[in-house]
RNA sequence: GGGGGCAUAACUCAGUUGGUAGAGUAGCUGGCUUUUAACCAGUAGGUCCCAGGUUCGAGUCCUGGUGCCCUCACCA
C-alpha cells in the first residue's frame, strides 16, 4: 500500500502553515450547532450568528465567492464564503482547502439568491483538520463492496444512507435495551474467555493465556454464565454479547456476531415468547417501520413481512405434520420421508427403531429444517421442540418427548431460541455427559462444565431464557441482504500485498 | 473447503482481432460574487492485483496464486 498522503495535499498543508494556520488544532469553536437543527429552526433563527462544523464534501468556487457543502452527523448544510464578508486571513484559507477537510464557519444564518438556507461566514472560517487523502468520487461515492467494508470510515462519510443505517442499528439496540430496563432487567457483562465452551453447538476459537499457561476459548454463547447469575439471586439479567464461532463466512455468517441473551426467574418459555415479541416490535419501531395506522411492516429480500403483533405461533409437531406430511414420532414414516427428502443423510441406512433418542430426533430436526423452516417465512414462533435435541431446556411435564422451547423465524432465518431453563442438576449432568460422549459431532462440547452443574445443585429458580441474533434481526429490519452491511467492520482477509512477512513458514 | 464471476489512475468506469494506456470526477495552475454533480482554459497522475508462460509484441491469450462477490457445505 502506497503512503496515503497526496503530494498536492502535502503542499496545501505546507501552505496552511505558511499562512500561520494550525492544520490540526486541538480545539473547535464553542457553541457549534448541527446543520439540520439550524435548517429546521430557520424561521426563528434567520439572521442570527451561528457556528457550524463539519467535513467539506462539495465546493463551488467563484474567485471572490465560494459555496461549501458542510456535512455533520445531522446531514448537509451550505456555507457561503465571500471575500467582502471575511477577514483577508480567513478568506485566504480557501486557497489551501480541499474536499474532505474539516472546517468551522461562523456567520449569519440566511438564504441565498436561490433560496437555500446557508451560513454566510463573516466572523470566522477555520480549517479544523487537513485531509491528506482524496475522498471518493462525489457522485458515485465508494461503490466497490470490498472497499466499502475495508474502509468503512470512507463509506460512512461519503454515503449518507450508510451512515443513517448504522445509526439506525444503534437506535434499534437502544430500543431493545429500554424494553429490558422497563421490565426490571439488569444489564451485566460476563467473561468472553471461557475455559470450557458451552451454551450452544458450535466450534470455538482457541486462544492461550501465557502467564497461566492455559488454553482458553472465545465464548460461543454467554448462556451458562448468565444462568449462574440466576443462582446468585439476580433474577432478571441480559447481556448484548459478542460471540465467536469458528465457522465459514457467508452473507449470513460472520466469525464474530452479536446476540442478546436474557434470563428471567419465575417465568417460563411462554413468558420469554411475549418478551421476544415486544423486543422485535420495539426494534422495528426504532427502525421506523411503523405506519401511521399502527401496522408494522418490514421489506426484506423483496418480500414483505407483517410485524404487527401478535405473531403467529405453531407447535413444532403440528408444523411438522403440516409441511413434512407425517407424524414426527412415527419412526417408520419419518425414515420414508428421509429417503425421499435427504437420500444422502448419514443416518439414512440406520434402523430407526434401534436408534437412540438423540440421533433419531437430530435426524427429525434435519428434516424439519429442510421441509418446515423453508415453508415458514415468519414472523412465527415454533414451540415445543423435541427434548432429545434440547440439552438446556426443561422437558414438558405432560409429555417428556417434548421440551419447553421455542424458536423465532423471520425472513427465512432463525432469529431467536428460548427455553424454560433446565434446572434439574442431575438431568443436566446426564445431558451434558451424553453430548460429550457423542464423538461423531465435531461441535459437541469438549468436556462437561461441572461448575455449572454445581451451580444448579445450589438451586436455580424456575426461569425462562432466550437469545436473539441481533445482526440478523437488523438485516431484516433495515432490509440488508448481507450481514456485512449491518456490521461496521465485517471480517476480511488481509488486503492483498499487505501481509506475509518474509520468513513465514507455511 | 467445492463450483462460477470479477480485479485498469485517488474514486466511478471504458479499452475493438494481441499492436504506443483512455474518459469523467477528485487534484494542480489561471479566470469568475449566488452556485447545487457550477462553468471555462490549461496541466499532472498508471507495477493494467501478483508470479510465470505463449508471442516479434500481452491490459487483452494460457497456467498458478491472492483478494472480493455469488453459490454449495457448516451454523445463528
mmCIF file of N, CA and C in Angstrom, chain A residues 13-58:
data_model
loop_
_atom_site.group_PDB
_atom_site.id
_atom_site.type_symbol
_atom_site.label_atom_id
_atom_site.label_comp_id
_atom_site.label_asym_id
_atom_site.label_seq_id
_atom_site.Cartn_x
_atom_site.Cartn_y
_atom_site.Cartn_z
ATOM 1 N N UNK A 13 -0.920 21.577 2.870
ATOM 2 C CA UNK A 13 -0.644 21.558 4.294
ATOM 3 C C UNK A 13 0.489 22.549 4.631
ATOM 4 N N UNK A 14 1.548 22.510 3.791
ATOM 5 C CA UNK A 14 2.660 23.443 3.995
ATOM 6 C C UNK A 14 2.182 24.878 3.800
ATOM 7 N N UNK A 15 1.305 25.078 2.808
ATOM 8 C CA UNK A 15 0.768 26.428 2.560
ATOM 9 C C UNK A 15 0.021 26.935 3.782
ATOM 10 N N UNK A 16 -0.771 26.035 4.377
ATOM 11 C CA UNK A 16 -1.549 26.425 5.558
ATOM 12 C C UNK A 16 -0.624 26.909 6.667
ATOM 13 N N UNK A 17 0.437 26.133 6.894
ATOM 14 C CA UNK A 17 1.370 26.504 7.958
ATOM 15 C C UNK A 17 2.060 27.820 7.614
ATOM 16 N N UNK A 18 2.315 28.001 6.311
ATOM 17 C CA UNK A 18 2.920 29.255 5.840
ATOM 18 C C UNK A 18 2.021 30.433 6.202
ATOM 19 N N UNK A 19 0.705 30.203 6.102
ATOM 20 C CA UNK A 19 -0.251 31.266 6.422
ATOM 21 C C UNK A 19 -0.409 31.449 7.935
ATOM 22 N N UNK A 20 0.298 30.622 8.696
ATOM 23 C CA UNK A 20 0.216 30.750 10.142
ATOM 24 C C UNK A 20 -0.947 30.001 10.749
ATOM 25 N N UNK A 21 -1.570 29.095 9.959
ATOM 26 C CA UNK A 21 -2.712 28.339 10.478
ATOM 27 C C UNK A 21 -2.247 26.965 10.935
ATOM 28 N N UNK A 22 -2.830 26.468 12.036
ATOM 29 C CA UNK A 22 -2.560 25.111 12.508
ATOM 30 C C UNK A 22 -3.487 24.166 11.754
ATOM 31 N N UNK A 23 -2.955 23.228 10.977
ATOM 32 C CA UNK A 23 -3.832 22.320 10.207
ATOM 33 C C UNK A 23 -4.544 21.309 11.100
ATOM 34 N N UNK A 24 -4.093 21.146 12.346
ATOM 35 C CA UNK A 24 -4.715 20.182 13.253
ATOM 36 C C UNK A 24 -4.903 20.797 14.639
ATOM 37 N N UNK A 25 -5.698 21.853 14.732
ATOM 38 C CA UNK A 25 -5.883 22.490 16.042
ATOM 39 C C UNK A 25 -6.580 21.540 17.007
ATOM 40 N N UNK A 26 -6.284 21.742 18.295
ATOM 41 C CA UNK A 26 -6.875 20.870 19.318
ATOM 42 C C UNK A 26 -8.309 21.263 19.621
ATOM 43 N N UNK A 27 -8.631 22.522 19.452
ATOM 44 C CA UNK A 27 -9.953 22.992 19.863
ATOM 45 C C UNK A 27 -10.765 23.519 18.697
ATOM 46 N N UNK A 28 -12.061 23.317 18.812
ATOM 47 C CA UNK A 28 -13.008 23.827 17.822
ATOM 48 C C UNK A 28 -13.746 24.995 18.449
ATOM 49 N N UNK A 29 -14.393 25.817 17.615
ATOM 50 C CA UNK A 29 -15.134 26.941 18.173
ATOM 51 C C UNK A 29 -16.252 26.461 19.099
ATOM 52 N N UNK A 30 -16.532 27.242 20.107
ATOM 53 C CA UNK A 30 -17.599 26.866 21.035
ATOM 54 C C UNK A 30 -18.967 27.208 20.438
ATOM 55 N N UNK A 31 -19.973 26.547 20.968
ATOM 56 C CA UNK A 31 -21.339 26.860 20.560
ATOM 57 C C UNK A 31 -21.712 26.327 19.195
ATOM 58 N N UNK A 32 -21.014 25.308 18.762
ATOM 59 C CA UNK A 32 -21.278 24.723 17.444
ATOM 60 C C UNK A 32 -22.678 24.094 17.411
ATOM 61 N N UNK A 33 -23.369 24.242 16.285
ATOM 62 C CA UNK A 33 -24.713 23.661 16.157
ATOM 63 C C UNK A 33 -24.783 22.738 14.947
ATOM 64 N N UNK A 34 -25.779 21.841 14.979
ATOM 65 C CA UNK A 34 -25.959 20.892 13.880
ATOM 66 C C UNK A 34 -26.708 21.565 12.729
ATOM 67 N N UNK A 35 -26.258 21.265 11.522
ATOM 68 C CA UNK A 35 -26.867 21.862 10.341
ATOM 69 C C UNK A 35 -28.362 21.600 10.253
ATOM 70 N N UNK A 36 -28.757 20.359 10.528
ATOM 71 C CA UNK A 36 -30.174 20.010 10.388
ATOM 72 C C UNK A 36 -31.026 20.802 11.375
ATOM 73 N N UNK A 37 -30.482 21.043 12.582
ATOM 74 C CA UNK A 37 -31.232 21.814 13.582
ATOM 75 C C UNK A 37 -31.423 23.248 13.112
ATOM 76 N N UNK A 38 -30.385 23.818 12.508
ATOM 77 C CA UNK A 38 -30.484 25.202 12.039
ATOM 78 C C UNK A 38 -31.513 25.315 10.913
ATOM 79 N N UNK A 39 -31.487 24.329 10.025
ATOM 80 C CA UNK A 39 -32.441 24.373 8.907
ATOM 81 C C UNK A 39 -33.863 24.217 9.445
ATOM 82 N N UNK A 40 -34.030 23.313 10.422
ATOM 83 C CA UNK A 40 -35.370 23.076 10.970
ATOM 84 C C UNK A 40 -35.896 24.321 11.688
ATOM 85 N N UNK A 41 -34.996 25.072 12.322
ATOM 86 C CA UNK A 41 -35.433 26.225 13.115
ATOM 87 C C UNK A 41 -35.200 27.538 12.374
ATOM 88 N N UNK A 42 -35.104 27.486 11.065
ATOM 89 C CA UNK A 42 -34.713 28.682 10.315
ATOM 90 C C UNK A 42 -35.670 29.849 10.537
ATOM 91 N N UNK A 43 -36.954 29.543 10.617
ATOM 92 C CA UNK A 43 -37.935 30.633 10.774
ATOM 93 C C UNK A 43 -37.629 31.474 12.002
ATOM 94 N N UNK A 44 -37.192 30.820 13.081
ATOM 95 C CA UNK A 44 -36.883 31.569 14.306
ATOM 96 C C UNK A 44 -35.447 32.084 14.321
ATOM 97 N N UNK A 45 -34.571 31.436 13.567
ATOM 98 C CA UNK A 45 -33.135 31.726 13.711
ATOM 99 C C UNK A 45 -32.590 32.630 12.619
ATOM 100 N N UNK A 46 -33.380 32.940 11.610
ATOM 101 C CA UNK A 46 -32.884 33.717 10.478
ATOM 102 C C UNK A 46 -32.211 35.006 10.949
ATOM 103 N N UNK A 47 -31.024 35.271 10.403
ATOM 104 C CA UNK A 47 -30.298 36.482 10.731
ATOM 105 C C UNK A 47 -29.374 36.356 11.922
ATOM 106 N N UNK A 48 -29.486 35.252 12.683
ATOM 107 C CA UNK A 48 -28.628 35.101 13.859
ATOM 108 C C UNK A 48 -27.214 34.654 13.462
ATOM 109 N N UNK A 49 -26.271 34.924 14.363
ATOM 110 C CA UNK A 49 -24.909 34.423 14.209
ATOM 111 C C UNK A 49 -24.872 32.964 14.681
ATOM 112 N N UNK A 50 -24.369 32.078 13.836
ATOM 113 C CA UNK A 50 -24.305 30.661 14.217
ATOM 114 C C UNK A 50 -22.945 30.100 13.822
ATOM 115 N N UNK A 51 -22.618 28.953 14.410
ATOM 116 C CA UNK A 51 -21.368 28.264 14.077
ATOM 117 C C UNK A 51 -21.677 26.830 13.693
ATOM 118 N N UNK A 52 -21.129 26.414 12.565
ATOM 119 C CA UNK A 52 -21.256 25.010 12.157
ATOM 120 C C UNK A 52 -19.857 24.418 12.005
ATOM 121 N N UNK A 53 -19.778 23.115 12.215
ATOM 122 C CA UNK A 53 -18.533 22.380 12.000
ATOM 123 C C UNK A 53 -18.854 21.157 11.156
ATOM 124 N N UNK A 54 -17.934 20.754 10.327
ATOM 125 C CA UNK A 54 -18.175 19.537 9.555
ATOM 126 C C UNK A 54 -17.144 19.338 8.462
ATOM 127 N N UNK A 55 -17.385 18.270 7.681
ATOM 128 C CA UNK A 55 -16.478 17.933 6.587
ATOM 129 C C UNK A 55 -16.966 18.589 5.301
ATOM 130 N N UNK A 56 -16.037 19.152 4.534
ATOM 131 C CA UNK A 56 -16.380 19.772 3.253
ATOM 132 C C UNK A 56 -16.495 18.672 2.209
ATOM 133 N N UNK A 57 -17.696 18.480 1.673
ATOM 134 C CA UNK A 57 -17.887 17.413 0.686
ATOM 135 C C UNK A 57 -18.167 17.967 -0.700
ATOM 136 N N UNK A 58 -18.342 19.273 -0.811
ATOM 137 C CA UNK A 58 -18.595 19.853 -2.121
ATOM 138 C C UNK A 58 -18.165 21.304 -2.108
#
